[in-house]
Coordinates of C-alpha atoms in Angstrom, one line a residue:
Chain S
M1 CA 73.9 74.2 105.1
K2 CA 75.7 71.5 106.9
N3 CA 74.9 69.0 104.2
R4 CA 76.3 71.3 101.6
S5 CA 79.6 71.9 103.3
F6 CA 79.9 68.2 103.8
K7 CA 79.4 67.8 100.1
V8 CA 82.1 70.4 99.4
I9 CA 84.5 68.7 101.7
L10 CA 83.8 65.4 100.1
L11 CA 84.4 66.9 96.7
L12 CA 87.6 68.4 97.8
V13 CA 88.9 65.1 99.3
I14 CA 88.0 63.3 96.1
S15 CA 89.6 65.9 93.9
L16 CA 92.8 65.9 96.1
V17 CA 93.0 62.1 95.7
A18 CA 92.4 62.5 92.0
I19 CA 95.2 65.1 91.8
N20 CA 97.6 62.7 93.4
L21 CA 96.5 59.9 91.1
F22 CA 96.3 61.7 87.8
G23 CA 98.2 64.9 88.3
Q24 CA 95.2 67.0 87.3
R25 CA 91.6 67.0 88.6
F26 CA 90.3 67.3 85.1
P27 CA 92.8 65.9 82.6
A28 CA 93.4 67.9 79.4
P29 CA 90.9 66.6 76.8
E30 CA 91.8 65.0 73.6
F31 CA 90.1 67.0 70.9
E32 CA 88.5 65.4 67.9
T33 CA 88.0 68.4 65.8
G34 CA 91.7 69.2 65.4
Y35 CA 91.5 72.1 67.9
E36 CA 95.0 73.1 69.1
V37 CA 95.6 74.3 72.6
P38 CA 96.7 78.0 72.4
E39 CA 100.0 79.0 73.9
T40 CA 100.1 80.8 77.2
Q41 CA 100.8 84.4 76.5
I42 CA 103.2 86.3 78.7
A43 CA 105.3 89.4 78.0
L44 CA 108.8 90.2 79.2
A45 CA 110.1 93.3 80.8
K46 CA 112.4 95.6 78.9
P47 CA 115.8 94.0 78.2
I48 CA 118.8 94.9 80.3
F49 CA 120.2 97.0 77.4
Y50 CA 117.9 99.8 78.4
E51 CA 119.3 99.9 81.9
I52 CA 122.8 100.5 80.5
L53 CA 121.4 103.1 78.1
D54 CA 119.8 104.9 81.0
I55 CA 123.1 105.1 82.8
I56 CA 124.8 106.4 79.7
I57 CA 122.1 109.0 79.0
F58 CA 122.1 110.0 82.7
L59 CA 125.8 110.6 82.9
A60 CA 125.9 112.4 79.5
T61 CA 123.1 114.8 80.5
L62 CA 124.8 115.5 83.8
T63 CA 128.1 116.2 82.1
L64 CA 126.4 118.4 79.5
I65 CA 124.5 120.5 81.9
T66 CA 127.5 121.0 84.2
W67 CA 129.5 122.2 81.2
V68 CA 126.7 124.5 80.1
I69 CA 126.3 126.0 83.6
I70 CA 130.0 126.4 84.5
K71 CA 131.5 127.2 81.1
K72 CA 128.8 128.3 78.7
R73 CA 126.8 130.1 81.4
S74 CA 123.6 129.8 79.4
R75 CA 120.2 129.8 81.0
R76 CA 118.5 128.9 77.7
A77 CA 120.6 125.7 77.4
V78 CA 119.8 124.7 81.0
F79 CA 116.1 125.2 80.2
W80 CA 116.2 123.0 77.1
I81 CA 118.2 120.3 78.9
S82 CA 115.7 120.3 81.8
I83 CA 112.9 119.9 79.2
F84 CA 114.8 116.9 77.8
S85 CA 115.2 115.4 81.3
L86 CA 111.6 115.9 82.1
L87 CA 110.5 114.1 78.9
Y88 CA 113.1 111.3 79.1
F89 CA 113.6 110.5 82.8
G90 CA 110.1 111.8 83.7
F91 CA 107.5 110.9 81.1
Y92 CA 109.4 108.3 79.1
R93 CA 111.1 106.4 81.9
K94 CA 108.2 107.2 84.2
G95 CA 110.3 108.7 87.0
C96 CA 112.0 105.4 88.0
I97 CA 114.7 105.0 89.0
C98 CA 115.5 108.4 90.3
P99 CA 118.5 109.4 92.5
V100 CA 116.1 110.7 95.2
G101 CA 114.8 107.2 95.8
S102 CA 118.1 105.5 95.3
L103 CA 119.4 106.7 98.6
Q104 CA 117.1 104.2 100.2
N105 CA 118.5 101.4 98.0
V106 CA 122.0 102.3 99.1
T107 CA 121.0 102.5 102.8
M108 CA 119.2 99.1 102.5
A109 CA 122.3 97.6 100.8
I110 CA 124.6 98.9 103.5
F111 CA 122.4 97.6 106.4
N112 CA 121.2 94.4 104.7
P113 CA 124.0 92.5 102.9
E114 CA 121.6 90.1 101.4
Y115 CA 119.9 92.8 99.4
N116 CA 120.8 92.8 95.7
I117 CA 121.4 96.4 94.8
P118 CA 121.2 97.1 91.1
L119 CA 124.2 98.8 89.5
T120 CA 121.9 101.6 88.2
A121 CA 120.8 102.5 91.8
I122 CA 124.5 102.9 92.9
I123 CA 125.4 105.1 89.9
F124 CA 122.3 107.2 90.2
F125 CA 123.1 107.8 93.8
I126 CA 126.8 108.5 93.6
A127 CA 127.1 110.4 90.3
P128 CA 125.0 113.5 91.3
L129 CA 126.8 113.7 94.6
G130 CA 130.2 113.5 92.9
Y131 CA 129.3 116.2 90.4
T132 CA 127.9 118.3 93.1
L133 CA 131.1 118.0 95.1
F134 CA 133.0 119.5 92.2
F135 CA 130.5 121.8 90.4
G136 CA 127.6 122.5 92.7
R137 CA 124.0 121.2 92.3
T138 CA 124.0 121.0 88.6
F139 CA 122.0 117.8 88.9
C140 CA 119.1 119.7 90.5
A141 CA 119.2 122.4 87.8
G142 CA 117.9 120.2 85.0
V143 CA 118.6 116.5 85.2
C144 CA 116.3 115.6 88.1
P145 CA 112.8 115.3 86.5
L146 CA 111.2 116.2 89.8
G147 CA 113.1 119.5 89.9
A148 CA 112.5 120.1 86.2
I149 CA 108.8 119.9 86.4
Q150 CA 108.8 122.4 89.3
D151 CA 111.2 124.7 87.7
L152 CA 108.9 125.0 84.7
V153 CA 105.9 126.1 86.8
A154 CA 107.8 128.6 88.9
L155 CA 106.2 131.5 87.1
R156 CA 105.5 134.0 89.9
P157 CA 107.9 133.2 92.7
V158 CA 107.6 135.1 95.9
S159 CA 110.4 135.7 98.4
L160 CA 110.0 133.9 101.7
K161 CA 111.0 135.3 105.0
R162 CA 114.3 133.9 106.3
W163 CA 112.8 132.4 109.5
L164 CA 110.2 130.6 107.5
R165 CA 112.8 129.2 105.1
Y166 CA 114.9 128.0 108.0
L167 CA 111.9 126.4 109.7
L168 CA 110.6 124.7 106.7
G169 CA 114.1 123.7 105.7
L170 CA 114.2 121.4 108.7
I171 CA 111.5 119.1 107.3
P172 CA 113.8 117.5 104.7
F173 CA 116.2 116.5 107.5
L174 CA 113.3 114.8 109.3
Y175 CA 112.1 113.2 106.1
L176 CA 115.7 112.0 105.3
G177 CA 116.0 110.6 108.8
L178 CA 112.7 108.6 108.6
A179 CA 113.6 107.4 105.0
L180 CA 116.9 106.1 106.3
L181 CA 115.3 104.5 109.3
F182 CA 112.6 102.7 107.2
A183 CA 115.1 101.6 104.5
A184 CA 117.8 100.4 107.0
T185 CA 115.3 98.2 108.8
G186 CA 114.1 96.9 105.4
T187 CA 110.6 98.1 106.2
D188 CA 109.5 100.4 103.4
F189 CA 110.7 102.9 100.8
I190 CA 108.7 106.0 101.9
V191 CA 110.4 108.4 99.6
C192 CA 109.1 106.4 96.6
R193 CA 105.7 105.8 98.2
Y194 CA 105.1 109.6 98.7
D195 CA 106.8 110.7 95.5
P196 CA 104.3 113.5 94.5
F197 CA 105.0 113.7 90.8
V198 CA 105.5 110.1 89.8
G199 CA 101.8 109.9 89.2
F200 CA 102.1 112.5 86.5
F201 CA 105.0 110.8 84.9
R202 CA 103.2 107.5 84.7
R203 CA 100.0 109.3 83.8
N204 CA 98.3 107.0 86.2
G205 CA 98.0 107.0 90.0
T206 CA 95.7 107.1 93.0
F207 CA 93.6 110.2 93.8
M208 CA 95.8 111.1 96.8
M209 CA 99.1 110.9 94.8
L210 CA 97.8 113.0 91.9
S211 CA 96.1 115.6 94.1
V212 CA 99.1 116.1 96.4
G213 CA 101.3 116.4 93.2
G214 CA 98.8 118.9 91.7
L215 CA 98.7 121.0 94.9
L216 CA 102.5 121.1 95.1
L217 CA 102.7 122.2 91.5
L218 CA 100.0 124.8 92.1
A219 CA 101.9 126.1 95.2
G220 CA 105.1 125.9 93.0
V221 CA 103.8 128.7 90.9
F222 CA 104.4 131.1 93.8
I223 CA 106.7 129.2 96.1
A224 CA 109.4 128.0 93.6
R225 CA 110.4 124.3 93.9
P226 CA 108.5 123.5 97.1
Y227 CA 109.4 119.9 97.0
C228 CA 113.1 120.5 96.4
R229 CA 113.4 123.1 99.1
F230 CA 111.1 121.8 101.9
L231 CA 110.8 118.1 101.4
C232 CA 113.5 116.5 99.2
P233 CA 115.6 114.1 101.3
Y234 CA 118.3 113.7 98.6
G235 CA 118.5 117.5 98.4
V236 CA 119.7 117.5 102.0
L237 CA 122.8 115.5 101.0
L238 CA 123.3 117.6 97.9
N239 CA 123.0 120.8 99.9
L240 CA 125.6 119.7 102.4
V241 CA 128.0 118.4 99.7
S242 CA 127.5 121.5 97.5
R243 CA 128.8 123.8 100.3
F244 CA 132.2 122.4 99.8
S245 CA 132.0 122.3 96.0
W246 CA 135.3 123.0 94.1
K247 CA 133.7 125.2 91.5
H248 CA 130.3 126.7 91.5
L249 CA 128.1 128.8 89.3
S250 CA 128.9 132.5 89.8
I251 CA 126.5 135.3 89.1
A252 CA 129.0 137.6 87.6
N253 CA 131.6 136.4 85.1
G254 CA 134.2 138.5 86.8
S255 CA 133.9 140.9 89.7
C256 CA 130.5 142.0 91.0
T257 CA 129.8 145.7 90.5
N258 CA 127.0 145.6 93.1
C259 CA 124.5 146.9 90.6
K260 CA 121.7 145.1 92.4
L261 CA 120.1 143.9 89.2
C262 CA 120.3 140.2 90.3
E263 CA 118.7 141.0 93.7
N264 CA 115.3 139.6 92.8
A265 CA 116.5 137.3 90.1
C266 CA 116.6 134.1 92.2
P267 CA 113.2 132.4 92.7
Y268 CA 114.7 130.3 95.5
D269 CA 116.1 133.1 97.7
A270 CA 119.5 131.6 97.2
I271 CA 121.4 134.8 96.5
D272 CA 123.3 136.2 99.5
K273 CA 123.4 140.0 99.5
P274 CA 126.6 141.9 100.4
T275 CA 126.8 142.6 104.1
G276 CA 128.0 146.1 103.0
L277 CA 128.4 148.6 105.8
E278 CA 125.7 146.9 107.9
V279 CA 126.8 147.3 111.5
K280 CA 128.2 144.0 112.8
S281 CA 126.9 143.1 116.2
D282 CA 129.2 143.1 119.1
N283 CA 131.7 140.2 118.5
R284 CA 131.9 139.3 122.2
E285 CA 128.1 139.1 122.3
L286 CA 128.2 136.7 119.3
V287 CA 130.9 134.5 120.9
K288 CA 128.9 134.3 124.1
K289 CA 125.8 133.2 122.1
L290 CA 127.8 130.6 120.2
M291 CA 129.0 129.2 123.4
V292 CA 125.5 129.0 124.7
Y293 CA 124.3 127.2 121.6
G294 CA 127.3 124.9 121.7
F295 CA 126.3 124.0 125.2
I296 CA 122.6 123.5 124.5
T297 CA 123.1 121.5 121.3
P298 CA 123.9 118.2 123.1
L299 CA 120.9 118.8 125.3
L300 CA 118.8 119.4 122.3
M301 CA 120.1 116.2 120.8
V302 CA 119.1 114.2 123.8
L303 CA 115.7 115.9 124.0
T304 CA 114.9 115.3 120.3
G305 CA 116.4 111.8 120.4
W306 CA 114.2 111.0 123.4
T307 CA 111.1 112.5 121.7
V308 CA 111.6 110.6 118.4
S309 CA 112.4 107.4 120.2
K310 CA 109.0 107.6 122.0
Y311 CA 107.4 106.9 118.7
H312 CA 109.7 104.0 117.7
E313 CA 106.9 101.5 118.2
D314 CA 104.6 103.4 115.9
F315 CA 107.3 103.5 113.3
A316 CA 108.0 99.8 113.8
H317 CA 104.3 99.0 113.2
V318 CA 104.8 99.8 109.6
N319 CA 106.9 96.7 109.3
F320 CA 104.9 93.6 108.2
K321 CA 106.6 91.2 110.7
V322 CA 106.0 93.5 113.6
R323 CA 102.4 94.1 112.6
L324 CA 101.8 90.4 112.3
A325 CA 103.4 89.7 115.6
K326 CA 101.1 92.3 117.3
Q327 CA 98.1 90.7 115.7
M328 CA 99.1 87.2 116.9
M329 CA 99.6 88.6 120.4
T330 CA 96.2 90.2 120.6
L331 CA 94.7 87.0 119.2
D332 CA 95.2 85.2 122.5
D333 CA 93.3 87.5 124.7
S334 CA 90.4 88.5 122.5
Q335 CA 87.6 86.6 120.9
I336 CA 87.7 87.7 117.3
T337 CA 85.5 85.6 115.1
E338 CA 86.9 86.6 111.8
L339 CA 90.6 86.3 111.6
P340 CA 92.6 88.6 109.3
E341 CA 94.1 87.0 106.3
E342 CA 97.6 87.6 107.5
V343 CA 97.0 85.6 110.6
T344 CA 95.3 82.6 108.8
T345 CA 98.1 82.5 106.3
F346 CA 100.7 82.6 109.0
Q347 CA 98.9 79.9 110.9
A348 CA 98.7 77.7 107.8
S349 CA 102.4 78.2 107.1
G350 CA 103.4 76.3 110.3
T351 CA 106.2 78.6 111.3
P352 CA 106.7 78.5 115.0
I353 CA 105.3 81.7 116.6
E354 CA 108.3 82.1 118.9
E355 CA 110.4 82.6 115.7
L356 CA 108.1 85.4 114.6
Y357 CA 108.1 87.1 118.0
K358 CA 111.9 86.9 118.1
E359 CA 112.2 88.4 114.7
A360 CA 109.7 91.2 115.5
A361 CA 111.4 92.0 118.8
S362 CA 114.7 92.4 117.0
I363 CA 113.1 94.7 114.4
V364 CA 111.5 96.8 117.1
H365 CA 114.9 97.0 118.9
D366 CA 116.5 98.2 115.6
F367 CA 113.8 100.9 115.4
H368 CA 114.4 102.0 119.0
V369 CA 118.2 102.4 118.3
G370 CA 117.5 104.0 114.9
S371 CA 115.0 106.5 116.2
W372 CA 117.4 107.6 118.9
I373 CA 120.1 108.2 116.3
I374 CA 117.7 110.1 114.0
G375 CA 116.3 112.2 116.8
G376 CA 119.8 113.1 117.9
F377 CA 120.6 114.0 114.3
I378 CA 117.6 116.3 114.2
G379 CA 118.8 117.9 117.4
L380 CA 122.2 118.4 116.0
V381 CA 120.8 120.0 112.9
L382 CA 118.7 122.4 115.1
G383 CA 121.7 123.3 117.1
L384 CA 123.9 123.9 114.1
T385 CA 121.2 126.0 112.5
L386 CA 121.0 128.2 115.6
S387 CA 124.8 128.4 115.8
K388 CA 125.0 129.5 112.2
L389 CA 123.0 132.6 113.1
T390 CA 125.9 133.8 115.2
I391 CA 128.5 133.4 112.5
Y392 CA 129.1 136.6 110.7
Q393 CA 130.6 136.5 107.2
Y394 CA 131.7 139.6 105.5
R395 CA 130.6 139.9 101.8
D396 CA 131.2 142.8 99.5
E397 CA 129.4 141.3 96.5
Y398 CA 126.3 139.3 95.5
L399 CA 127.0 135.6 95.8
T400 CA 125.1 132.5 95.3
N401 CA 124.5 130.5 98.5
K402 CA 126.3 127.3 97.5
G403 CA 124.1 125.1 99.6
N404 CA 120.7 126.3 98.5
C405 CA 121.5 127.3 94.9
Y406 CA 120.1 125.0 92.3
S407 CA 122.4 126.3 89.6
C408 CA 119.4 127.1 87.4
A409 CA 121.5 130.0 85.9
R410 CA 118.6 132.5 85.9
C411 CA 120.7 135.1 87.7
I412 CA 123.4 135.0 85.0
D413 CA 120.9 136.6 82.6
Y414 CA 120.4 139.5 85.0
C415 CA 124.0 140.3 85.5
P416 CA 125.6 142.9 83.3
V417 CA 129.1 141.5 83.8
K418 CA 129.1 138.8 81.2
Chain N
M1 CA 147.2 140.8 104.2
K2 CA 145.2 139.6 107.1
K3 CA 142.2 139.0 104.8
D4 CA 144.3 136.7 102.5
K5 CA 145.2 134.6 105.4
I6 CA 141.6 134.1 106.5
I7 CA 140.6 133.1 103.0
N8 CA 143.5 130.6 102.8
R9 CA 142.4 129.0 106.0
R10 CA 138.9 128.7 104.8
D11 CA 140.1 127.2 101.5
F12 CA 142.2 124.8 103.4
I13 CA 139.3 123.6 105.5
Q14 CA 137.1 123.4 102.4
T15 CA 139.6 121.3 100.5
G16 CA 140.0 119.0 103.4
I17 CA 136.3 118.4 103.8
R18 CA 135.9 118.0 100.1
T19 CA 138.5 115.4 100.0
G20 CA 136.9 113.6 102.9
I21 CA 133.5 113.6 101.2
G22 CA 135.0 112.4 98.0
A23 CA 136.8 109.6 99.7
G24 CA 133.6 108.6 101.6
L25 CA 131.6 108.5 98.3
G26 CA 134.3 106.5 96.7
I27 CA 134.4 103.9 99.5
I28 CA 130.6 103.6 99.5
G29 CA 130.5 103.4 95.7
F30 CA 133.2 100.8 95.3
G31 CA 132.0 98.8 98.3
L32 CA 128.6 98.5 96.9
I33 CA 129.6 98.0 93.2
S34 CA 131.6 95.0 94.2
R35 CA 128.5 93.2 95.3
S36 CA 125.9 94.7 93.1
V37 CA 123.9 92.9 90.5
E38 CA 124.1 93.9 86.9
G39 CA 120.8 95.0 85.5
K40 CA 117.9 94.7 87.7
T41 CA 115.6 92.4 89.6
I42 CA 111.9 92.5 89.1
W43 CA 108.8 91.9 91.2
Q44 CA 106.9 88.7 90.9
L45 CA 104.4 86.8 93.0
D46 CA 104.6 83.1 93.8
P47 CA 101.3 81.5 93.0
A48 CA 102.2 78.6 95.3
K49 CA 102.1 81.1 98.2
C50 CA 99.2 83.3 97.0
V51 CA 96.0 83.2 99.0
Q52 CA 93.9 85.3 96.6
C53 CA 93.1 87.9 99.2
G54 CA 92.3 90.5 96.6
N55 CA 95.0 93.0 97.6
C56 CA 96.6 92.8 94.1
A57 CA 93.6 94.5 92.7
T58 CA 93.5 97.4 95.1
E59 CA 97.1 98.0 96.3
C60 CA 99.0 98.4 93.1
V61 CA 100.1 102.0 92.3
L62 CA 98.7 101.6 88.9
Q63 CA 95.0 102.1 88.5
A64 CA 94.1 98.8 86.9
S65 CA 96.7 96.7 88.6
A66 CA 99.8 95.3 86.9
V67 CA 98.8 91.9 88.3
K68 CA 96.6 90.0 85.9
C69 CA 95.2 86.5 85.8
I70 CA 97.1 84.4 83.4
H71 CA 95.5 81.3 81.9
V72 CA 98.0 78.5 81.6
T73 CA 96.1 76.8 78.8
D74 CA 98.1 73.5 79.0
M75 CA 96.7 72.9 82.4
C76 CA 93.1 73.7 81.6
G77 CA 90.5 71.0 81.6
Y78 CA 88.2 72.8 79.2
C79 CA 85.3 72.0 81.4
D80 CA 81.8 73.1 80.6
L81 CA 81.2 73.6 84.3
C82 CA 84.2 75.9 85.0
S83 CA 84.5 76.9 88.6
G84 CA 86.6 79.9 87.6
F85 CA 83.9 81.1 85.1
F86 CA 80.6 80.5 86.9
R87 CA 79.7 82.0 90.2
P88 CA 79.1 79.4 92.9
G89 CA 75.4 78.7 93.1
A90 CA 74.8 80.3 89.7
L91 CA 71.1 79.8 88.8
E92 CA 71.8 78.9 85.2
L93 CA 74.9 77.8 83.4
T94 CA 74.7 80.5 80.8
T95 CA 77.0 83.4 80.0
G96 CA 74.6 85.9 81.6
A97 CA 76.4 88.5 83.7
E98 CA 74.6 87.3 86.9
N99 CA 76.1 83.8 86.5
K100 CA 79.7 84.9 86.0
L101 CA 82.2 84.9 88.8
C102 CA 84.5 87.6 87.3
P103 CA 83.3 91.0 88.5
T104 CA 84.6 92.7 85.3
G105 CA 83.5 90.0 82.8
A106 CA 87.1 89.5 81.8
I107 CA 86.8 85.8 81.1
V108 CA 85.1 84.8 77.9
R109 CA 84.5 81.3 76.7
T110 CA 84.0 79.8 73.2
Y111 CA 82.6 76.5 72.3
V112 CA 85.2 74.0 71.0
E113 CA 83.4 70.7 70.8
E114 CA 81.1 68.7 73.0
P115 CA 81.6 69.0 76.0
Y116 CA 84.6 71.4 75.9
F117 CA 84.9 75.1 76.1
E118 CA 87.9 77.3 75.6
Y119 CA 88.4 80.0 78.2
R120 CA 90.3 83.3 77.4
I121 CA 91.1 86.3 79.5
I122 CA 90.6 89.8 78.2
E123 CA 93.5 91.4 80.0
E124 CA 92.4 95.0 79.5
L125 CA 89.4 94.1 81.7
C126 CA 91.2 91.9 84.3
N127 CA 91.8 93.8 87.6
G128 CA 93.8 91.0 89.3
C129 CA 91.2 90.4 92.1
G130 CA 91.9 86.7 92.0
K131 CA 88.4 85.4 92.5
C132 CA 88.6 83.1 89.5
V133 CA 92.0 82.0 90.6
Q134 CA 90.7 81.0 94.0
N135 CA 87.8 78.9 92.7
C136 CA 89.8 77.4 89.9
G137 CA 92.5 76.4 92.4
A138 CA 89.9 75.0 94.9
F139 CA 87.7 73.0 92.5
G140 CA 89.5 72.9 89.2
N141 CA 92.9 72.3 87.8
G142 CA 94.4 75.6 89.0
S143 CA 95.2 76.7 85.5
L144 CA 94.2 80.3 86.3
Q145 CA 97.0 82.0 88.2
L146 CA 97.9 85.5 89.2
Q147 CA 101.1 87.0 87.9
V148 CA 102.7 90.4 87.7
R149 CA 102.7 91.3 84.0
Q150 CA 106.2 92.5 83.5
D151 CA 105.3 94.7 80.5
L152 CA 102.8 96.6 82.7
C153 CA 104.7 96.6 86.0
V154 CA 106.6 99.9 86.6
N155 CA 109.0 98.1 89.0
C156 CA 108.6 100.3 92.0
N157 CA 111.5 100.3 94.5
Q158 CA 109.1 98.9 97.1
C159 CA 106.1 97.1 95.5
A160 CA 103.0 98.5 97.1
I161 CA 101.2 95.1 96.8
A162 CA 104.2 93.3 98.3
R163 CA 103.9 95.5 101.4
S164 CA 100.4 94.5 102.0
C165 CA 100.5 90.9 100.9
P166 CA 99.4 88.7 103.8
A167 CA 101.2 85.6 102.4
E168 CA 104.5 87.3 101.7
A169 CA 104.2 85.9 98.2
Y170 CA 106.1 88.7 96.5
S171 CA 109.8 88.8 96.0
R172 CA 112.3 90.2 93.5
V173 CA 113.3 87.7 90.9
E174 CA 115.9 87.7 88.1
P175 CA 114.6 88.7 84.7
E176 CA 115.4 85.2 83.4
T177 CA 112.7 83.8 85.7
A178 CA 110.2 86.6 85.2
Y179 CA 107.2 84.4 85.7
L180 CA 106.7 81.9 88.4
L181 CA 103.7 80.0 87.1
K182 CA 103.1 76.8 88.9
G183 CA 102.6 73.3 87.7
F184 CA 104.0 74.2 84.4
E185 CA 107.6 73.8 83.4
E186 CA 108.1 75.1 79.9
L187 CA 107.0 78.6 79.0
K188 CA 106.6 80.0 75.6
I189 CA 107.6 83.7 75.9
T190 CA 106.2 86.3 73.5
D191 CA 107.2 89.9 73.4

């Protein structure tokens, strides 16, 4: 054995010397039979023209669907546009780049000035938000391929209880928070990593990815758009922006006659019923409650901030540098015979270990600060959700909930006021 | 009368917030556009940093990785005893499966003339494990190199292989320099 390794080393030394002398260990032969060396075959990515085309098609689809929803008020047209988006942005462009993921690119670009953000990512991030600000979530209705695929399978939607919707509706905020944290620290793009439908769009993927996507679609038959409502981090932003939208899809094209026909039309429970003659709770009682919630919200923020920050080291462990630094640290006090590849590569690179430790410590610090902010944000959302329960708004007609409505235009077909 | 006043106040607040959000979006948008890159950057691995750990074969989101072994033919020595083709300690130097290094049999060789053989990679079979790359680099000319095939790569926002690469060999590159093959200056690019 020893003899053999000696031979290998000898061979290596000789060949290294040979490389230095002749450039190659085994020089290219001179063929006598007229054989010609074939060319190295490599293929290029799609030219940049396609990127520009994507932006144009994206903006055109967004404009068209907004016009169809607000002016034409046609569910059929929305349906066909969503089919187009599913085929083009989904199956043809394979689900990348999508606005849902672009929020991470934008975050990373804001926190990391060296990151080269592509123009496409900026436009895909800004344009849907801009349109939503003026016309509601028309992007969700049928431009987003993730929404389109779920909209198609929502065949037997059931109505969910309000408390359940509120509770599950908190998940996207947490998801958004974590996505921002990981993107801002340049660690990972978790929204893309856990995109459930991209496997279908690529018609290729790991078992986990495809099975989670399949389960979500299956659940989506009964719980309409489960990803959009209870996971989508970009949906959080669109929801918040949409509440202040200038114009929005209206159920009745005129004044509501309270005929109740649209009551079960919405698969997403996004139609607010008229409060009618429902007895309003004692106003003084509500104000008292609001004051209590206003007082406990900061406490909640501190509590959730503290809770989330407890996990900052676990989050930071996702980062490559931090993981490597941890491995290097444990190396000193344990006798591991077989070193992980990361460690051997790092040792071979000759970078001083202090530099790595310093870098890792700074990343961990960023995670600590970030997780406090995100925790506080979750607490704020919790507090505001509670406070919202005390706000009484009088309605004498059926109205779409501007935040939750995906502008799918199903309710329009149910309304007799055309 | 009283109702009108309430609605007006609500409208006023709504308009105010809307303008605020619009301005915010505008600032973010223009701020980023001013330092954005036109088009896109694509993932590629630097063979000079690569340690052939095998993650390229297992970590890619595509089943059958977008990373393939590329044979830089100009660097090849056309050896009979190819260290990228034969398993170390192979009993016989024949093309029998038990003697081959490649687990998927993606490297084939054809006789050219005494004593030279031409080596070719069947890319459909290559899974990017890098076993041949490692041996060719250690004992041969290093003409077998791992690269992200840009026609196969779906250009994920965060490359799954890059995340687990122990050598940090992955980076985003400009489309003009789509391939980072080493020891080889001029590349003939085919579509």
